[in-house]
Short mmCIF file of C-alpha atoms in Angstrom, two decimals:
data_model
loop_
_atom_site.label_atom_id
_atom_site.label_comp_id
_atom_site.label_asym_id
_atom_site.label_seq_id
_atom_site.Cartn_x
_atom_site.Cartn_y
_atom_site.Cartn_z
CA MET A 160 -16.55 7.25 13.04
CA ALA A 161 -14.48 4.08 13.45
CA SER A 162 -11.20 4.09 15.23
CA PRO A 163 -8.14 2.98 13.57
CA ALA A 164 -7.05 1.41 16.98
CA SER A 165 -10.16 -0.61 17.26
CA LEU A 166 -8.74 -2.79 14.15
CA ALA A 167 -5.94 -4.48 16.49
CA GLY A 168 -5.27 -8.22 16.54
CA ASP A 169 -2.31 -10.43 16.21
CA THR A 170 1.23 -9.65 17.22
CA PRO A 171 4.12 -9.73 14.67
CA GLU A 172 5.54 -12.67 15.94
CA GLU A 173 2.25 -14.78 15.33
CA VAL A 174 1.89 -13.50 11.96
CA ALA A 175 5.80 -14.60 11.39
CA GLU A 176 4.60 -18.24 12.56
CA GLN A 177 1.49 -18.01 10.42
CA LEU A 178 3.81 -16.98 7.27
CA GLN A 179 6.38 -19.76 8.18
CA SER A 180 3.44 -22.39 8.49
CA SER A 181 2.32 -21.49 5.00
CA ALA A 182 5.57 -21.59 3.44
CA ASP A 183 6.41 -25.06 4.96
CA HIS A 184 2.97 -26.19 3.77
CA ASN A 185 3.48 -25.07 0.42
CA ALA A 186 6.94 -26.52 0.11
CA MET A 187 5.45 -29.76 0.64
CA ASP A 188 2.40 -29.28 -1.81
CA PRO A 189 3.03 -31.37 -4.96
CA ASN A 190 0.42 -29.03 -6.68
CA GLN A 191 2.43 -25.91 -5.67
CA PRO A 192 3.89 -24.40 -9.09
CA ALA A 193 7.67 -24.43 -9.21
CA GLY A 194 8.99 -21.85 -11.79
CA ASN A 195 5.57 -21.33 -13.35
CA ALA A 196 7.24 -19.34 -16.22
CA ALA A 197 3.97 -19.38 -17.86
CA VAL A 198 2.43 -16.95 -15.49
CA THR A 199 2.78 -13.14 -16.09
CA PRO A 200 5.08 -11.64 -13.43
CA PRO A 201 3.62 -9.67 -10.68
CA ALA A 202 4.16 -5.66 -10.42
CA ALA A 203 6.65 -4.30 -8.72
CA LEU A 204 6.17 -4.84 -4.80
CA PRO A 205 4.87 -2.09 -2.96
CA GLY A 206 7.77 0.28 -1.54
CA ASP A 207 10.25 -1.39 -3.90
CA SER A 208 12.27 0.13 -6.48
CA THR A 209 12.14 -0.86 -10.04
CA GLU A 210 15.13 -0.79 -12.54
CA PRO A 211 14.57 2.02 -15.32
CA ALA A 212 13.53 0.61 -18.73
CA ASP A 213 15.88 0.07 -21.52
CA LEU A 214 14.81 2.34 -24.14
CA THR A 215 17.39 1.61 -26.74
CA GLU A 216 16.59 -0.66 -29.67
CA PRO A 217 17.92 -4.15 -29.83
CA GLY A 218 21.11 -4.37 -32.05
CA SER A 219 21.62 -0.50 -31.99
CA SER A 220 24.89 0.96 -31.48
CA LEU A 221 23.81 2.70 -28.27
CA ASP A 222 22.35 -0.67 -27.15
CA GLU A 223 25.88 -2.26 -27.76
CA LEU A 224 27.51 0.70 -25.78
CA THR A 225 25.28 0.06 -22.96
CA ARG A 226 26.05 -3.59 -23.00
CA GLU A 227 29.75 -3.11 -23.08
CA GLN A 228 29.56 -0.70 -20.24
CA ASP A 229 27.59 -3.25 -18.32
CA ARG A 230 30.22 -5.87 -19.02
CA LEU A 231 33.19 -3.42 -17.71
CA ASP A 232 31.22 -2.48 -14.50
CA ILE A 233 30.54 -6.28 -13.68
CA GLN A 234 34.37 -6.92 -14.36
CA SER A 235 35.43 -4.06 -12.10
CA TYR A 236 33.24 -5.27 -9.17
CA ARG A 237 34.93 -8.87 -9.85
CA ASN A 238 38.20 -6.94 -9.68
CA VAL A 239 37.48 -5.25 -6.38
CA ILE A 240 35.97 -8.41 -4.64
CA ALA A 241 38.99 -10.29 -5.75
CA ASP A 242 41.24 -7.71 -4.26
CA ILE A 243 39.69 -7.47 -0.90
CA GLU A 244 39.58 -11.30 -0.71
CA ARG A 245 43.20 -11.41 -1.24
CA ASN A 246 44.14 -8.70 1.21
CA GLU A 247 41.57 -9.38 3.69
CA GLY A 248 39.96 -12.92 3.39
CA ALA A 249 37.05 -14.27 1.87
CA TYR A 250 34.98 -13.45 4.83
CA SER A 251 35.99 -9.70 5.07
CA PRO A 252 32.88 -7.25 5.97
CA ASN A 253 33.73 -5.20 3.05
CA VAL A 254 33.10 -7.86 0.51
CA SER A 255 29.45 -7.77 1.14
CA GLU A 256 29.05 -4.06 0.11
CA HIS A 257 30.58 -4.88 -3.41
CA LEU A 258 28.65 -8.09 -3.53
CA MET A 259 25.47 -5.85 -3.60
CA SER A 260 26.97 -3.72 -6.39
CA LEU A 261 28.00 -6.94 -8.41
CA GLY A 262 24.66 -8.47 -8.15
CA SER A 263 22.93 -5.35 -8.91
CA ALA A 264 25.13 -4.84 -12.29
CA LEU A 265 24.37 -8.69 -13.24
CA GLN A 266 20.65 -7.86 -12.56
CA GLN A 267 20.75 -5.02 -14.69
CA SER A 268 22.16 -6.90 -17.76
CA GLY A 269 19.71 -9.65 -17.19
CA GLU A 270 21.76 -12.14 -15.87
CA HIS A 271 19.51 -13.08 -13.08
CA ALA A 272 20.59 -16.66 -12.12
CA GLU A 273 24.10 -15.26 -11.50
CA ALA A 274 22.99 -12.38 -9.67
CA ILE A 275 20.92 -14.74 -7.29
CA ALA A 276 23.95 -16.55 -6.44
CA ILE A 277 25.92 -13.23 -5.62
CA PHE A 278 23.07 -11.91 -3.56
CA LYS A 279 22.88 -15.29 -1.44
CA ARG A 280 26.29 -14.98 -0.88
CA GLY A 281 26.10 -11.67 0.17
CA VAL A 282 23.19 -12.51 2.57
CA HIS A 283 25.62 -15.66 3.96
CA LEU A 284 28.38 -13.18 4.66
CA SER A 285 26.17 -10.63 6.34
CA ARG A 286 24.71 -13.53 8.99
CA ILE A 287 28.57 -14.20 9.51
CA ASN A 288 29.46 -10.69 10.16
CA ASP A 289 26.42 -8.98 11.61
CA GLY A 290 24.42 -12.02 12.94
CA LEU A 291 21.38 -14.08 11.89
CA TYR A 292 19.19 -11.28 11.58
CA GLY A 293 21.51 -8.32 10.68
CA ALA A 294 19.60 -5.47 8.72
CA GLU A 295 22.49 -5.42 6.24
CA GLN A 296 20.68 -8.52 4.72
CA ILE A 297 17.63 -6.58 3.78
CA PRO A 298 18.67 -4.87 0.64
CA LEU A 299 20.28 -8.25 -0.57
CA LEU A 300 17.28 -10.32 0.13
CA GLN A 301 15.07 -7.74 -1.75
CA SER A 302 17.28 -7.93 -4.77
CA GLU A 303 17.32 -11.57 -4.82
CA ILE A 304 13.76 -11.81 -4.83
CA ARG A 305 13.42 -9.41 -7.63
CA SER A 306 15.58 -11.71 -9.79
CA HIS A 307 13.41 -14.66 -8.81
CA LEU A 308 10.51 -12.94 -9.81
CA ALA A 309 12.24 -11.92 -13.06
CA LEU A 310 13.14 -15.75 -13.90
CA GLY A 311 9.51 -16.63 -13.02
CA ASP A 312 10.61 -18.81 -10.12
CA PHE A 313 7.56 -17.49 -7.81
CA ALA A 314 8.10 -20.23 -5.40
CA ALA A 315 11.39 -19.22 -4.48
CA ALA A 316 10.80 -15.52 -4.43
CA ASP A 317 7.70 -16.57 -1.67
CA GLU A 318 10.27 -18.51 0.30
CA ARG A 319 12.50 -15.82 0.62
CA GLN A 320 9.91 -13.38 1.34
CA VAL A 321 9.12 -15.36 4.44
CA TYR A 322 12.77 -15.01 5.47
CA LEU A 323 13.00 -11.13 4.69
CA TYR A 324 9.99 -10.89 6.91
CA ARG A 325 11.84 -12.59 9.94
CA VAL A 326 14.99 -10.51 9.28
CA GLN A 327 12.84 -7.21 8.92
CA LEU A 328 10.74 -8.28 12.23
CA ARG A 329 14.20 -8.82 14.33
CA SER A 330 16.11 -5.92 12.95
CA LEU A 331 13.66 -3.17 12.46
CA SER A 332 12.42 -1.23 15.62
CA SER A 333 9.21 0.66 15.32
CA GLY A 334 9.34 3.43 12.89
CA PRO A 335 8.56 4.15 9.24
CA ARG A 336 11.10 1.49 7.97
CA ARG A 337 9.04 -1.30 9.96
CA ALA A 338 5.71 -0.09 8.73
CA ASN A 339 6.89 0.10 4.94
CA ALA A 340 8.41 -3.55 5.56
CA LEU A 341 4.95 -4.94 6.83
CA MET A 342 3.08 -3.12 4.07
CA GLN A 343 5.48 -4.62 1.55
CA GLN A 344 5.05 -8.20 2.88
CA ALA A 345 1.19 -7.40 2.68
CA GLY A 346 1.51 -6.47 -0.87
CA TRP A 347 3.64 -9.74 -1.76
CA GLN A 348 0.51 -11.88 0.04
CA GLN A 349 -1.94 -10.28 -2.33
CA GLN A 350 0.36 -11.03 -5.44
CA ALA A 351 1.24 -14.46 -4.27
CA TYR A 352 -2.72 -15.21 -3.92
CA GLU A 353 -3.21 -13.72 -7.44
CA LEU A 354 -0.68 -16.03 -8.73
CA ARG A 355 -2.24 -19.01 -6.98
CA LEU A 356 0.94 -19.64 -5.19
CA GLY A 357 0.38 -22.65 -2.74
CA GLU A 358 -2.76 -24.64 -2.23
CA HIS A 359 -4.88 -22.49 -0.04
CA GLY A 360 -5.42 -18.93 -1.06
CA PHE A 361 -7.29 -17.99 2.07
CA ASN A 362 -4.02 -18.25 4.13
CA ARG A 363 -2.58 -15.57 1.80
CA LEU A 364 -5.75 -13.42 2.48
CA MET A 365 -5.59 -13.61 6.13
CA ASN A 366 -1.74 -12.92 6.23
CA MET A 367 -2.61 -9.64 3.97
CA TRP A 368 -5.31 -8.73 6.43
CA ASP A 369 -2.85 -9.06 9.43
CA LEU A 370 0.44 -7.53 8.18
CA TYR A 371 -1.64 -4.27 6.96
CA ARG A 372 -3.09 -4.09 10.49
CA LEU A 373 0.16 -4.58 11.90
CA ALA A 374 1.64 -1.65 9.97
CA LEU A 375 -1.29 0.41 11.19
CA ASN A 376 -0.85 -0.39 14.80
CA ASP A 377 2.99 0.51 14.19
CA ILE A 378 1.96 4.09 12.77
CA ILE A 379 -0.69 4.71 15.62
CA LYS A 380 1.86 4.23 18.41
CA ARG A 381 4.29 6.69 16.62
CA GLU A 382 1.71 9.35 15.03
CA GLY A 383 -1.62 9.12 16.79
CA GLU A 384 -5.09 7.96 15.13
CA HIS A 385 -5.56 10.88 12.87
CA SER A 386 -2.23 10.75 11.02
CA ALA A 387 -2.58 10.63 6.97
CA SER A 388 0.17 7.97 7.20
CA LEU A 389 -2.69 5.58 8.30
CA LEU A 390 -4.31 5.68 4.86
CA SER A 391 -2.02 3.40 3.18
CA PRO A 392 -2.29 0.42 5.54
CA LEU A 393 -6.37 1.24 5.79
CA TYR A 394 -6.76 1.06 2.08
CA GLY A 395 -4.62 -2.07 1.97
CA MET A 396 -7.08 -3.48 4.68
CA LEU A 397 -10.05 -2.61 2.66
CA ARG A 398 -8.40 -4.44 -0.52
CA ALA A 399 -7.91 -7.44 1.70
CA GLN A 400 -11.46 -7.43 2.78
CA TYR A 401 -12.74 -7.17 -0.69
CA LEU A 402 -10.80 -10.13 -1.65
CA ILE A 403 -11.91 -12.15 1.54
CA SER A 404 -15.46 -11.41 0.97
CA ASP A 405 -15.05 -12.68 -2.83
CA TYR A 406 -13.14 -15.92 -2.12
CA GLN A 407 -14.46 -18.84 -3.86
CA GLY A 408 -13.08 -21.54 -2.15
CA GLU A 409 -11.01 -24.45 -3.19
CA GLY A 410 -11.23 -28.28 -3.26
CA SER A 411 -9.80 -30.68 -0.76
CA SER A 412 -6.13 -31.14 -1.14
CA GLY A 413 -6.09 -35.34 -0.69
CA PHE A 414 -3.15 -34.98 1.95
CA SER A 415 -2.77 -37.31 4.71
CA SER A 416 -4.68 -36.84 8.16
CA GLU A 417 -2.17 -34.47 9.58
CA TYR A 418 -2.47 -31.98 6.71
CA ASP A 419 -6.08 -32.45 6.61
CA PHE A 420 -6.17 -31.31 10.24
CA ALA A 421 -4.06 -28.04 9.59
CA GLU A 422 -6.32 -27.37 6.66
CA ARG A 423 -9.38 -27.68 8.53
CA GLN A 424 -7.88 -25.22 11.28
CA GLY A 425 -6.97 -22.73 8.77
CA GLN A 426 -10.25 -23.08 6.88
CA SER A 427 -12.11 -22.67 10.22
CA ARG A 428 -9.87 -19.60 11.00
CA PHE A 429 -10.92 -18.07 7.39
CA ASN A 430 -14.55 -18.73 8.05
CA ALA A 431 -14.30 -16.47 10.95
CA TYR A 432 -12.53 -13.89 9.00
CA ARG A 433 -15.24 -14.06 6.42
CA ALA A 434 -17.99 -14.08 8.67
CA GLN A 435 -16.94 -10.46 10.00
CA SER A 436 -15.92 -9.13 6.55
CA TYR A 437 -18.77 -6.97 5.97
CA LYS A 438 -18.42 -5.57 9.54
CA LYS A 439 -14.71 -5.11 9.49
CA GLY A 440 -15.17 -3.42 5.86
CA LEU A 441 -17.45 -0.91 7.41
CA SER A 442 -14.79 -0.03 9.94
CA VAL A 443 -12.09 0.27 7.70
CA ILE A 444 -14.08 2.70 5.40
CA ARG A 445 -15.52 4.72 8.31
CA ALA A 446 -11.38 5.06 9.56
CA ILE A 447 -10.68 6.25 6.24
CA GLN A 448 -13.52 8.72 6.27
CA ASP A 449 -12.32 10.03 9.51
CA ILE A 450 -8.79 10.65 8.59
CA GLU A 451 -9.53 12.18 5.17
CA THR A 452 -12.27 14.45 6.32
CA THR A 453 -10.01 15.49 9.10
CA VAL A 454 -7.22 16.08 6.96
CA GLN A 455 -9.02 18.00 4.50
CA PRO A 456 -12.11 19.62 6.31
CA GLY A 457 -14.81 21.25 4.20
CA ASN A 458 -13.76 19.65 0.74
CA ALA A 459 -16.96 18.56 -0.94
CA ALA A 460 -15.31 16.08 -3.12
CA VAL A 461 -13.32 14.27 -0.33
CA ALA A 462 -16.70 13.81 1.64
CA ALA A 463 -18.66 12.69 -1.26
CA ASN A 464 -15.94 9.93 -1.92
CA ALA A 465 -16.25 8.96 1.69
CA TYR A 466 -20.07 8.22 1.27
CA LEU A 467 -19.44 6.79 -2.25
CA ARG A 468 -16.80 4.00 -0.77
CA LEU A 469 -19.25 3.21 1.87
CA ALA A 470 -22.17 2.96 -0.87
CA ASP A 471 -20.03 0.61 -2.99
CA TRP A 472 -19.15 -1.67 -0.03
CA MET A 473 -22.91 -1.86 0.82
CA MET A 474 -23.97 -2.36 -2.98
CA TRP A 475 -21.04 -5.07 -3.34
CA HIS A 476 -22.55 -6.98 -0.29
CA GLY A 477 -26.23 -6.59 -1.86
CA GLN A 478 -27.51 -4.05 0.83
CA ASP A 479 -29.06 -1.98 -1.80
CA GLU A 480 -31.30 0.31 0.17
CA GLU A 481 -28.24 1.18 2.40
CA ALA A 482 -26.14 1.85 -0.64
CA LEU A 483 -28.81 4.04 -2.15
CA ALA A 484 -29.06 6.08 0.96
CA ASN A 485 -25.21 7.07 0.88
CA TYR A 486 -25.19 7.28 -2.90
CA ARG A 487 -27.45 9.88 -2.61
CA GLN A 488 -25.73 11.56 0.23
CA ALA A 489 -22.39 11.41 -1.94
CA PHE A 490 -24.55 13.17 -4.81
CA ALA A 491 -25.77 15.80 -2.25
CA GLU A 492 -22.20 16.58 -0.98
CA LEU A 493 -21.06 17.17 -4.45
CA ALA A 494 -23.68 19.94 -4.96
CA ALA A 495 -21.76 22.08 -2.67
CA SER A 496 -18.77 22.08 -4.85
CA SER A 497 -18.08 24.93 -7.33
CA ASP A 498 -17.52 22.15 -10.20
CA ALA A 499 -20.65 20.07 -8.87
CA GLN A 500 -21.97 19.18 -12.48
CA LEU A 501 -18.46 18.07 -13.68
CA LEU A 502 -17.74 16.10 -10.55
CA GLN A 503 -21.26 14.30 -10.60
CA GLN A 504 -20.48 13.21 -14.01
CA GLN A 505 -17.26 12.03 -13.41
CA LEU A 506 -18.56 9.66 -10.31
CA PHE A 507 -22.22 9.14 -11.43
CA GLY A 508 -22.49 9.61 -15.17
CA ALA A 509 -21.94 5.89 -16.02
CA PRO A 510 -22.26 2.63 -14.40
CA VAL A 511 -19.13 1.51 -12.60
CA ALA A 512 -18.10 -2.17 -12.17
CA LEU A 513 -17.48 -3.09 -8.61
CA PRO A 514 -15.12 -3.24 -6.83
CA ALA A 515 -14.17 0.12 -7.93
CA LEU A 516 -10.81 0.20 -5.68
CA GLU A 517 -7.50 0.59 -7.23
CA GLY A 518 -5.72 -2.82 -6.70
CA VAL A 519 -8.73 -5.37 -6.67
CA GLU A 520 -10.70 -4.31 -9.95
CA GLY A 521 -12.45 -7.43 -10.81
CA LEU A 522 -12.39 -6.85 -14.59
CA PRO A 523 -9.65 -6.56 -17.05
CA PRO A 524 -9.06 -2.88 -18.32
CA THR A 525 -11.36 -1.57 -21.44
CA VAL A 526 -9.56 -0.23 -24.40
CA ALA A 527 -10.80 1.99 -27.52
CA GLN A 528 -13.02 -0.13 -29.89
CA GLU A 529 -10.43 0.06 -32.52
CA GLN A 530 -7.72 -1.54 -30.53
CA GLY A 531 -10.12 -4.18 -29.00
CA ASN A 532 -10.51 -7.66 -30.30
CA ALA A 533 -13.75 -8.27 -28.19
CA LEU A 534 -16.57 -6.08 -28.35
CA LEU A 535 -19.56 -6.40 -25.63
CA SER A 536 -22.87 -4.60 -25.50
CA PHE A 537 -25.09 -4.73 -22.30
CA SER A 538 -27.26 -2.83 -20.32
CA VAL A 539 -27.13 -2.17 -16.50
CA THR A 540 -30.27 -1.56 -14.53
CA GLU A 541 -31.14 0.94 -11.88
CA ASN A 542 -30.14 -1.77 -9.26
CA GLY A 543 -26.73 -2.10 -10.68
CA ARG A 544 -27.36 -5.60 -12.32
CA LEU A 545 -26.10 -6.11 -15.85
CA ILE A 546 -28.86 -7.57 -18.42
CA ASP A 547 -28.74 -8.17 -22.14
CA LEU A 548 -24.93 -9.10 -22.51
CA GLU A 549 -24.07 -9.87 -26.22
CA ARG A 550 -20.80 -10.01 -28.25
CA LEU A 551 -20.64 -7.90 -31.30
CA ASP A 552 -17.23 -8.54 -32.84
CA ASP A 553 -16.56 -11.55 -35.05
CA TYR A 554 -12.99 -12.90 -33.82
CA GLU A 555 -12.79 -16.63 -32.99
CA ASP A 556 -9.42 -17.21 -31.90
CA ASN A 557 -9.86 -15.66 -28.42
CA ASP A 558 -13.36 -17.42 -27.87
CA ALA A 559 -12.49 -19.22 -24.76
CA LYS A 560 -10.97 -16.10 -22.98
CA VAL A 561 -13.96 -13.92 -23.88
CA ASN A 562 -16.67 -16.50 -22.96
CA ARG A 563 -14.73 -16.32 -19.22
CA LEU A 564 -15.04 -12.88 -19.15
CA MET A 565 -18.61 -12.93 -20.27
CA ARG A 566 -19.36 -15.15 -17.32
CA GLN A 567 -17.56 -12.73 -15.18
CA LEU A 568 -19.55 -9.79 -16.26
CA ARG A 569 -22.89 -11.33 -15.58
CA LYS A 570 -21.82 -11.97 -12.02
CA THR A 571 -20.46 -8.40 -11.54
CA GLN A 572 -22.32 -5.82 -9.49
CA PHE A 573 -22.19 -2.53 -10.83
CA ARG A 574 -22.93 1.13 -9.29
CA PRO A 575 -25.65 2.47 -11.41
CA ARG A 576 -25.86 5.66 -13.17
CA PHE A 577 -27.31 8.39 -11.45
CA GLU A 578 -29.34 11.51 -12.58
CA ALA A 579 -30.64 14.26 -10.41
CA GLY A 580 -29.56 12.14 -7.40
CA GLU A 581 -31.48 9.12 -8.43
CA PRO A 582 -30.36 5.82 -9.90
CA VAL A 583 -31.47 5.07 -13.47
CA ALA A 584 -30.96 2.24 -15.98
CA THR A 585 -28.44 2.65 -18.64
CA GLU A 586 -29.02 0.81 -22.14
CA HIS A 587 -26.78 -0.37 -24.93
CA ILE A 588 -23.37 0.19 -23.05
CA VAL A 589 -20.53 -0.95 -25.49
CA TRP A 590 -17.27 -2.13 -23.80
CA ALA A 591 -14.01 -3.16 -25.99
CA TYR A 592 -11.22 -5.50 -24.76
CA ASP A 593 -8.01 -6.74 -25.98
CA SER A 594 -7.74 -10.30 -24.76
CA ASN A 595 -3.96 -10.14 -25.10
CA ASN A 596 -4.00 -7.79 -22.05
CA TRP A 597 -5.45 -10.40 -19.65
#
């Protein structure tokens, strides 16, 4: 079994420098999307809170009542702030708390541009009253970032994420809050990669790996090498390795020689990461297996999933024989369970597209056939290769999207279906997609 401690590496300060270097480079990149409102906003950041959805119908009396209450709340916060400024001065430390409340109220009512200005003022006051890296800035910065995301200004959100990380690094001592901050930053690096922020996505993936690894080390120091708390950063590290191993590369930037040199340095560092990806992925998976089987000893489903995770990683990398041995072991582990047939059907009853890891699925979600506007038929061999791909529907307005999806499917590796512990071919699979969902 792999030890989580064996995955150590860069210090938090070194990662901070890498993040700042990436941000500085992105700021000078003429190809960087600014605003980029056409891109779908990312999901809520890991560990971040989200506002409740407005369940009222536009134009309804309840909706108008809610809006009126929001306006009253906003005006109330403005009045309180004005009173404090008159009595204690504009730089009173008491102003910051109410700026947070005002900004949140504006955010709730959808006035994100003004909310950003309020949050920035709160950060400025916090720096004056509590120092350059006071922890009081953290909730203000997190809220400001949410409003940037709501406006589709991902470049601004990225810049504030870098600053937020520096504040967290300086103000949070070792503990759950620091580990959660590191994982939140790692989650943002994945989202920034998926949004194609900046020119070189490989920097995002290296940052993602490093930040999850720093969170892992922080937890190990406090809780030891068998804590269940280690599973969150370990799964994050596994997601990073799937993305690193699948990275396709980018063209030359056309920058001047000083940027070409920095680009070559970054690319060289990433090449070293990718060269070790398969081995590092195995180490992470075995560390997960060690912890999960320690936390839940004798659980057949847990043991089977450990082998399944290992086999999927091997199959993803073309190590078919090693993968097959681990798939068989997973199938055998399930035989000891009281609901063996049900579990075997759930895990092996149909081909599964890889990676089968939440957060890095390569394909858009399927839908019921009556809900889809793209209907695809294909077969999967006993080796997990897709063949005989065919489009069955007659929609034409989404041809470009569906053609890209079909190209992606042809390159997808599958976990094959198993019967009696052996892989078998599966013919005439039909999957439906709604092209409006991707």
